[in-house]
Short mmCIF file of C-alpha atoms and ligand atoms in Angstrom, two decimals:
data_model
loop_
_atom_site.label_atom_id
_atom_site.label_comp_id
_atom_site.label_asym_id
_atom_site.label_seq_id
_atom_site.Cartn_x
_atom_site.Cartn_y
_atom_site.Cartn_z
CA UNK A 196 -9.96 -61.51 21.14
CA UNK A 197 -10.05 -65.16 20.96
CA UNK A 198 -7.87 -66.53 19.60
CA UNK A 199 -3.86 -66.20 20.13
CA UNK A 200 -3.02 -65.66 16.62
CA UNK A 201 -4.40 -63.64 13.62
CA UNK A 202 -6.23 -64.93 11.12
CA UNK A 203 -7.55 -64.30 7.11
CA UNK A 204 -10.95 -63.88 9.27
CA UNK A 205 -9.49 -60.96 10.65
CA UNK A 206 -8.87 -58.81 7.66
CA UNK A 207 -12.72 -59.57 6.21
CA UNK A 208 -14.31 -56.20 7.21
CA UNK A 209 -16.77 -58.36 8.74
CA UNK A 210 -17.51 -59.25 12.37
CA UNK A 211 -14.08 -60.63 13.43
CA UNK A 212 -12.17 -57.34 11.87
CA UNK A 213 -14.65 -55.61 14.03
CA UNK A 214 -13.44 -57.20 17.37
CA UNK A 215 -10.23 -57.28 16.91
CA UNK A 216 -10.74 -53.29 16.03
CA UNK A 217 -13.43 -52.87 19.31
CA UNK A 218 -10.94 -55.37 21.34
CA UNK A 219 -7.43 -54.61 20.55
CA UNK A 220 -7.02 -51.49 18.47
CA UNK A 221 -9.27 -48.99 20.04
CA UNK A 222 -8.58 -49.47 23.67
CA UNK A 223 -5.13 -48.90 22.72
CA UNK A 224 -4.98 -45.79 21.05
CA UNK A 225 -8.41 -44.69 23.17
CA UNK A 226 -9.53 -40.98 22.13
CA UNK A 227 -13.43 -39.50 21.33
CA UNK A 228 -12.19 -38.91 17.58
CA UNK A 229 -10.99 -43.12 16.76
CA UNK A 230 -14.26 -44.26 18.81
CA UNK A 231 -16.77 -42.54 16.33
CA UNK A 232 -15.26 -45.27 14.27
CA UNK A 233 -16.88 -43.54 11.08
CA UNK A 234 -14.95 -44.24 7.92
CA UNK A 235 -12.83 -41.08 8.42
CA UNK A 236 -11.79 -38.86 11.60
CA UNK A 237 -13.37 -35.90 11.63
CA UNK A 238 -11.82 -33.05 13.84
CA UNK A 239 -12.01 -29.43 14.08
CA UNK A 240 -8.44 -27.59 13.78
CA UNK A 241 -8.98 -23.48 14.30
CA UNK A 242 -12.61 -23.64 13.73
CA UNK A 243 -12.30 -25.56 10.43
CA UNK A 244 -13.12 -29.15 10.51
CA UNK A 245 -11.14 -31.83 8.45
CA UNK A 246 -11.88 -34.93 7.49
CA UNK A 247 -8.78 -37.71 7.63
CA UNK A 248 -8.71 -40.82 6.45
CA UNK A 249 -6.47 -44.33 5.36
CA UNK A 250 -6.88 -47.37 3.72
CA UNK A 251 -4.32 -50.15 2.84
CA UNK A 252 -4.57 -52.28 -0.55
CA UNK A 253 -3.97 -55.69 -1.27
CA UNK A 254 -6.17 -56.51 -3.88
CA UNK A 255 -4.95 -59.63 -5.93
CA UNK A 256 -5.01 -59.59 -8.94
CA UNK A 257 -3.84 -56.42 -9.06
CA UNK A 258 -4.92 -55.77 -12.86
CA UNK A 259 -8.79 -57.09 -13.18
CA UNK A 260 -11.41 -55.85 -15.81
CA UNK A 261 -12.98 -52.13 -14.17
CA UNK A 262 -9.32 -51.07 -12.76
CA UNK A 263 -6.61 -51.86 -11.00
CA UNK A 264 -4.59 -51.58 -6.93
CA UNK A 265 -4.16 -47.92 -8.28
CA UNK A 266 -7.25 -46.35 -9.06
CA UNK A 267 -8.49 -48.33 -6.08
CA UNK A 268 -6.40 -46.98 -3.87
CA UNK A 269 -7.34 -43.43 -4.49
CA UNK A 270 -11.06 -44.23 -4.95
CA UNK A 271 -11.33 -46.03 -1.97
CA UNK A 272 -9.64 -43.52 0.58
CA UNK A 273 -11.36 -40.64 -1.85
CA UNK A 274 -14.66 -42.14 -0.75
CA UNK A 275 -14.25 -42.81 2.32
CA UNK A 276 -13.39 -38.99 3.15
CA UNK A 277 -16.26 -38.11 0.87
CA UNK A 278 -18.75 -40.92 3.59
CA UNK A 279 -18.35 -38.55 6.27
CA UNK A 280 -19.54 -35.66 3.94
CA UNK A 281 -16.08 -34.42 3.52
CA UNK A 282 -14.67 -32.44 0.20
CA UNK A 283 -11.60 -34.62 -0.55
CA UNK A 284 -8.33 -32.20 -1.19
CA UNK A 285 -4.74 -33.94 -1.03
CA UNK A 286 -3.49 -37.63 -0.65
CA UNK A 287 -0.40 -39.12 0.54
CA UNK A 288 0.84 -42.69 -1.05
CA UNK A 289 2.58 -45.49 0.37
CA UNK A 290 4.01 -47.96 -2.15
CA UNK A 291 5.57 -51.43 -0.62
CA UNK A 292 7.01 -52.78 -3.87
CA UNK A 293 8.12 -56.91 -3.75
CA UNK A 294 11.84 -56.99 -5.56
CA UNK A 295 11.47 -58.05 -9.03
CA UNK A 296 7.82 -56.12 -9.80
CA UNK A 297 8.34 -55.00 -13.36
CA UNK A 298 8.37 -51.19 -14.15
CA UNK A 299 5.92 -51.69 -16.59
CA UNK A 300 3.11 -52.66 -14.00
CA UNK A 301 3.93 -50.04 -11.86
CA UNK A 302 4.02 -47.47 -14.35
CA UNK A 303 0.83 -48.69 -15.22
CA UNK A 304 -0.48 -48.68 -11.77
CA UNK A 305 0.50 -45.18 -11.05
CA UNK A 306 -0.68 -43.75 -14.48
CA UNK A 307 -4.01 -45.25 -12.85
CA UNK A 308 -3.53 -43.26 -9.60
CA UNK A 309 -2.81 -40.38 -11.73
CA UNK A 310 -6.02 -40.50 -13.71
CA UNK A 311 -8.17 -41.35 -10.42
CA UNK A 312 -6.87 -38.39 -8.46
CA UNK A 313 -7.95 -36.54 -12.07
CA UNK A 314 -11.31 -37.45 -11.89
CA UNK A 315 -11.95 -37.01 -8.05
CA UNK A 316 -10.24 -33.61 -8.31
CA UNK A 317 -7.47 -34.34 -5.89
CA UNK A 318 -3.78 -34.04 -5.83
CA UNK A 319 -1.27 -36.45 -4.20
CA UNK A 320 0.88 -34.45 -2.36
CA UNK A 321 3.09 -36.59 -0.55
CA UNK A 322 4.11 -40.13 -0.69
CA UNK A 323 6.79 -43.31 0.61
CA UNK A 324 8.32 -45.73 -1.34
CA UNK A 325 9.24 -49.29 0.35
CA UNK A 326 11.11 -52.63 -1.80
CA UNK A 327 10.88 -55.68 0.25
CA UNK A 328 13.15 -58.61 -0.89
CA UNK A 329 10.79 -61.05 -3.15
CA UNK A 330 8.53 -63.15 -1.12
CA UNK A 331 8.19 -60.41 1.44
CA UNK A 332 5.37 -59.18 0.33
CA UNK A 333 2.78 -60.20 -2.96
CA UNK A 334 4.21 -58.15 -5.81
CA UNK A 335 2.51 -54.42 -5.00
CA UNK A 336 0.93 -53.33 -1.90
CA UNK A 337 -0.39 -49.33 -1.57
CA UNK A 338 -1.54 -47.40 1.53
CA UNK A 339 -3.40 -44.14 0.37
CA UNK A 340 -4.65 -41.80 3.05
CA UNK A 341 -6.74 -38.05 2.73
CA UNK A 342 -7.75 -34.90 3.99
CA UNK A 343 -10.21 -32.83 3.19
CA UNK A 344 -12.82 -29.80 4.65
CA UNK A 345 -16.63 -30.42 5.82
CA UNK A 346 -18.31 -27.59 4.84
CA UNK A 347 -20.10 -25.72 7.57
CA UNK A 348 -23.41 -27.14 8.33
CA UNK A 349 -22.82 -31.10 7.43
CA UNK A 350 -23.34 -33.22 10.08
CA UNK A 351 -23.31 -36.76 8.63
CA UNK A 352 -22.51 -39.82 10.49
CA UNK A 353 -22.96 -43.48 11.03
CA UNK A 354 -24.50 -42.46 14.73
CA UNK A 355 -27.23 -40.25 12.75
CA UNK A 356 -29.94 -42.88 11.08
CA UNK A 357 -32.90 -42.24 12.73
CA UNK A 358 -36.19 -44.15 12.52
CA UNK A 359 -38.33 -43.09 9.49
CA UNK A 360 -35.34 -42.65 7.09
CA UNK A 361 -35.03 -44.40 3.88
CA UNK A 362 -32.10 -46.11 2.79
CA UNK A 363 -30.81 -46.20 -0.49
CA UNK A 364 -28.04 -47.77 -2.54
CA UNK A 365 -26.78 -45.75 -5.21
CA UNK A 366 -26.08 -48.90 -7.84
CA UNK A 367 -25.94 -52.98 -8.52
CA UNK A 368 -24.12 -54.50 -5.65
CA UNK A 369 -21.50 -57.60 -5.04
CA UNK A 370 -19.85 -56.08 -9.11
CA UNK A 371 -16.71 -55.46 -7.50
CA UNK A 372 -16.01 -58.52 -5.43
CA UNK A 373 -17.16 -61.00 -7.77
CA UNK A 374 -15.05 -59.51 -10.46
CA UNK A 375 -12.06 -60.00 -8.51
CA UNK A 376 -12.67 -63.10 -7.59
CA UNK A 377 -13.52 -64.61 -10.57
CA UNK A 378 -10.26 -63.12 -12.06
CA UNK A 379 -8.43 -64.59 -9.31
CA UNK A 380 -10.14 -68.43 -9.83
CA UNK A 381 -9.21 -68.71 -13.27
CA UNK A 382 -12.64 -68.90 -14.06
CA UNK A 383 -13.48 -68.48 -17.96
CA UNK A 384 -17.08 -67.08 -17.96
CA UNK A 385 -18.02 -65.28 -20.68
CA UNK A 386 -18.29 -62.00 -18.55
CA UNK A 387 -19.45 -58.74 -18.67
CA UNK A 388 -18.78 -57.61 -15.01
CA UNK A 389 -16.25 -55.33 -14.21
CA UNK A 390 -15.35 -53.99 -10.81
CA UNK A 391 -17.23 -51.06 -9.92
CA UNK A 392 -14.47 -48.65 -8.60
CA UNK A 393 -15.29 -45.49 -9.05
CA UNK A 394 -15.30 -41.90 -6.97
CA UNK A 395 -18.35 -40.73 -5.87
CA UNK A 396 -17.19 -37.41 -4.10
CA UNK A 397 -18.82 -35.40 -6.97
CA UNK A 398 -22.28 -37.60 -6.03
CA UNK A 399 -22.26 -36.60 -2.57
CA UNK A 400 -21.30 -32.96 -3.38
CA UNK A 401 -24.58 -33.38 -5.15
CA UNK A 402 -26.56 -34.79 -2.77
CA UNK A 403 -25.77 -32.22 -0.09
CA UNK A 404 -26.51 -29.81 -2.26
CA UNK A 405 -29.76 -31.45 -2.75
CA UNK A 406 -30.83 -32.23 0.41
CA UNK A 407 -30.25 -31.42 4.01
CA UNK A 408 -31.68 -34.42 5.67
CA UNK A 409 -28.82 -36.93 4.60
CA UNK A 410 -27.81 -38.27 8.20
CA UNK A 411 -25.41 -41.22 7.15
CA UNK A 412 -23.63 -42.79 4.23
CA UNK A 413 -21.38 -45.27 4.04
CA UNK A 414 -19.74 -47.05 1.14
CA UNK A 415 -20.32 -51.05 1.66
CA UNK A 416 -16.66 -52.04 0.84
CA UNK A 417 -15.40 -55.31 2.21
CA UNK A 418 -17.98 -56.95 4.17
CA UNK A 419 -20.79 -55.50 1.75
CA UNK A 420 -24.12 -54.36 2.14
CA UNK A 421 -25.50 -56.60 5.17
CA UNK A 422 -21.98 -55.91 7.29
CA UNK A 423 -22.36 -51.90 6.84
CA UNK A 424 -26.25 -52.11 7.58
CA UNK A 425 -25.09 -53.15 10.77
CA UNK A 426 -22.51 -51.26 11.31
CA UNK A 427 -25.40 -48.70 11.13
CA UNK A 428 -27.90 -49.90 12.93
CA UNK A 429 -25.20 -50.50 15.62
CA UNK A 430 -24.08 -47.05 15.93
CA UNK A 431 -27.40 -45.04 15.44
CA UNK A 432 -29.01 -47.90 17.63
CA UNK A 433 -31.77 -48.44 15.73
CA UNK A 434 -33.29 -51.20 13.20
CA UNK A 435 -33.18 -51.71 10.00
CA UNK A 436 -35.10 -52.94 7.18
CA UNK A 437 -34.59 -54.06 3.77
CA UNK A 438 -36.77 -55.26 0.58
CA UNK A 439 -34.68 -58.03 -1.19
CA UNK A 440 -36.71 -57.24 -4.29
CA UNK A 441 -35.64 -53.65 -4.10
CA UNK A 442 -31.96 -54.88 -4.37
CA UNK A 443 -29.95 -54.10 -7.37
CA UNK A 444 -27.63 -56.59 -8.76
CA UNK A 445 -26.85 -58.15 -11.83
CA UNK A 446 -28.15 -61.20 -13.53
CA UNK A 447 -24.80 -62.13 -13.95
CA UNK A 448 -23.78 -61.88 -10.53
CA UNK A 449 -26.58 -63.42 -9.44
CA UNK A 450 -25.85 -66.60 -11.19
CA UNK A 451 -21.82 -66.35 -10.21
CA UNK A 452 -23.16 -66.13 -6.70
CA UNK A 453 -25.58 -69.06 -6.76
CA UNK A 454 -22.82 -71.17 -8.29
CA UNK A 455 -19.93 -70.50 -6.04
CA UNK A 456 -22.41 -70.08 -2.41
CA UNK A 457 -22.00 -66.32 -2.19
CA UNK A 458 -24.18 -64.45 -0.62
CA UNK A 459 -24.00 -61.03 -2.56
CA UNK A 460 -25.02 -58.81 0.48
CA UNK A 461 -21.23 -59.61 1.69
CA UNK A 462 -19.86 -59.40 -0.81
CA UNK A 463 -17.39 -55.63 -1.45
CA UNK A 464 -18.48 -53.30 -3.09
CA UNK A 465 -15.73 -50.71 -4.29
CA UNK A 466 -17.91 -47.81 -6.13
CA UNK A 467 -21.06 -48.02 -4.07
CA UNK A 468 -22.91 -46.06 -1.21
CA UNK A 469 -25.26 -46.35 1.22
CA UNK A 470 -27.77 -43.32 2.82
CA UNK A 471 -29.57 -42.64 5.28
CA UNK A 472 -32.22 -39.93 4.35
CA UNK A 473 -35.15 -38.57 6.11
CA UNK A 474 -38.28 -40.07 4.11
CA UNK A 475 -39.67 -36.29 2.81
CA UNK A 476 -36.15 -36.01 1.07
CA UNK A 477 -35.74 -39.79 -0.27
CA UNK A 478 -36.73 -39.42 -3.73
CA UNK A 479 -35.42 -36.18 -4.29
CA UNK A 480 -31.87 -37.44 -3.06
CA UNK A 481 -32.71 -40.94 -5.29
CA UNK A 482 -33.15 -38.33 -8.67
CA UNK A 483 -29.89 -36.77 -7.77
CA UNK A 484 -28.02 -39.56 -7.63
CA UNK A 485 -29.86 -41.57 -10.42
CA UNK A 486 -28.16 -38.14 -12.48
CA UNK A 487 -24.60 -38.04 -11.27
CA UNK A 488 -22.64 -40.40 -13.05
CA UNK A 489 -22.50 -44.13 -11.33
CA UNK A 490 -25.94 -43.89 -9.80
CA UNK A 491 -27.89 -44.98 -12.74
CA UNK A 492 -29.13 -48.03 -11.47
CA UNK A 493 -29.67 -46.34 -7.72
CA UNK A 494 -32.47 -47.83 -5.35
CA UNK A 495 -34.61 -47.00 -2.11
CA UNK A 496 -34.25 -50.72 -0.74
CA UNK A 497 -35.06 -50.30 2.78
CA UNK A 498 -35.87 -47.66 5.72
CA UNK A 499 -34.65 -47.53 9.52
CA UNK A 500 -37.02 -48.76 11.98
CA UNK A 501 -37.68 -48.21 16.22
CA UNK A 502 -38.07 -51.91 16.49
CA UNK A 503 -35.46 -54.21 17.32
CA UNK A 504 -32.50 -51.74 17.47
CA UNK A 505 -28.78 -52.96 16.65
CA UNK A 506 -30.63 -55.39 13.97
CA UNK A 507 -31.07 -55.92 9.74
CA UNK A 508 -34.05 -57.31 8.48
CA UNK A 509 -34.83 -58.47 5.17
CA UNK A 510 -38.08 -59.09 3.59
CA UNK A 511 -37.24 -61.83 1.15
CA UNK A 512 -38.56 -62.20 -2.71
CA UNK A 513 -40.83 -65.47 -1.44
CA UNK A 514 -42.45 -63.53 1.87
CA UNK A 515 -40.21 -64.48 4.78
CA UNK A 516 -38.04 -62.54 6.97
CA UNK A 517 -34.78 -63.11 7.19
CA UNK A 518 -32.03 -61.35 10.02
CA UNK A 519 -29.14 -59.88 8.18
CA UNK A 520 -26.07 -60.41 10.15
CA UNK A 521 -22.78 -58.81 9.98
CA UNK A 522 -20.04 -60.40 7.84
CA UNK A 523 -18.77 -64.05 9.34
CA UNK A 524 -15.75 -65.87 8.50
CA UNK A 525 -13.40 -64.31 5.53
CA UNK A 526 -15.80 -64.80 2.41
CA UNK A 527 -13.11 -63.48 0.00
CA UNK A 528 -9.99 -62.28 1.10
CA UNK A 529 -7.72 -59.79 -0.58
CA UNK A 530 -10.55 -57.98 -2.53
CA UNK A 531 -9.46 -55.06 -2.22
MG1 MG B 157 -15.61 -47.05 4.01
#
């Protein structure tokens, strides 16, 4: 760590978060479950292995087109049990509530929890409530963590891409981010986009189903697509390669992004997933997930290479070739 303070930067998901995780955190609480650093522990207890995960949310606004803190909160830890090929079961909440929130919202925000854990098929079983005096904290914050099983057999990792596999996204990218922050600005376009949260347990239930060559998935939250690329290609130790053309993303976005100087492949994603599949079972696993629901607009945009390991590449629309780093500097904070 560099610096003697922390920072915004520090909270982006991007390469800052990741040092002060690979500096600070890690070393303290050292043990060969933390340093897979996958996007939930994984663990065997009496020959069954779990799956355990937590996420903190901040998001502001807290109401925005798509959704809202709640059904984020259980999509987001939902998904990232579901990353490590997991079968999401029970949730725990953690509500730090700013003095003077009105019932209304919450009411609202927990009929939202209520209907997420519906659709993901989980139940929240346990759960803390916190009020901090107002100005303590920014009117609603919620930490959600999950269990759930790996079914014999899955093996799925961010240490598992291997050279030859394709990668695919399973829908438009930068929708969620871009909502948020437009919401946040003020910013009166006459828009469409809506944040993209969404659980997409029952997708990978599918996919495994489908296919036994999925090696890695990962849902490109804060940070977006280019920073979990290389959190790949930095844990399987190999390259990887992207088509920009092969990229799905809105026209709308698109433009948002060109006016404000976003680059969408950092931008979060919150309903959105990443694979890593060996290239005889890529379009198969690209039909399945074009059929679940929230993979309609899904995409093989890249594969994993032996060259240059550690490293993103991206063909661009014009012909270059451009090197895809991880997330710097806090792009847009409190997205999610
Ligand atoms: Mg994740």
């Amino acid at each position: 760590m560099s610096t003697d303070k922390i920072l915004l930067d520090h909270g982006s998901g991007g390469k800052a978060s990741h040092s002060l995780i690979s500096d600070l955190l890690v070393p303290e609480f050292e043990n060969p479950i933390l340093a897979q650093l996958n996007d939930s522990a994984v663990f065997d207890i009496e020959g069954k292995r779990l799956a355990f995960s937590t996420d903190t949310y901040v998001v502001d606004p807290i109401f925005f087109p798509g959704g809202n803190i709640g059904d984020l909160a259980v999509n987001g830890t939902v998904n990232d049990l579901a990353m490590c090929g997991a079968t999401p079961l029970y949730l725990s909440v953690g509500l730090i509530i700013e003095e003077g929130f009105p019932t209304a919202d919450l009411k609202r925000v927990l009929r939202a929890m209520k209907d997420a854990a519906k659709k993901a098929d989980v139940l929240i079983v346990t759960g803390d409530t916190k009020v901090v005096p107002s100005g303590a904290a920014d009117k609603i914050f919620i930490n959600t963590s999950g269990v759930g099983f790996v079914p014999e057999g899955i093996n799925i990792s961010g240490h598992n891409a291997r050279p030859g596999d394709k990668v695919i996204i399973s829908g438009t990218i930068a929708d969620h981010g871009i909502t948020v922050l437009t919401q946040r600005e003020g910013m009166t376009f006459e828009s469409q986009i809506e944040s993209d949260t969404a659980p997409l347990n029952h997708m990978v239930g599918k996919m495994i189903a489908a296919s036994d060559q999925i090696h890695a998935l990962r849902d490109p939250t804060r940070g977006g697509v280019g920073t979990s690329l290389n959190e790949i290609a930095t844990q399987s130790n190999v390259g990887i390669k992207i088509y920009e053309e092969s990229l799905p993303i809105r026209d709308e976005v698109v433009g948002i992004c060109e006016l404000l100087g976003f680059d969408p492949l950092y931008v979060g994603n919150e309903g959105k997933l990443l694979a890593f599949v060996g290239p005889d079972h890529a379009e198969k696993v690209l039909e399945t997930i074009k059929a679940a629901e929230y993979g309609k607009d899904a995409s093989i945009i890249g594969e994993v290479v032996t060259d240059s390991p550690g490293k993103v590449f991206m063909k661009t629309r014009i012909g270059g070739t451009r090197i895809v780093d991880m997330l710097t500097g806090e792009q847009i904070p409190r997205i999610c």
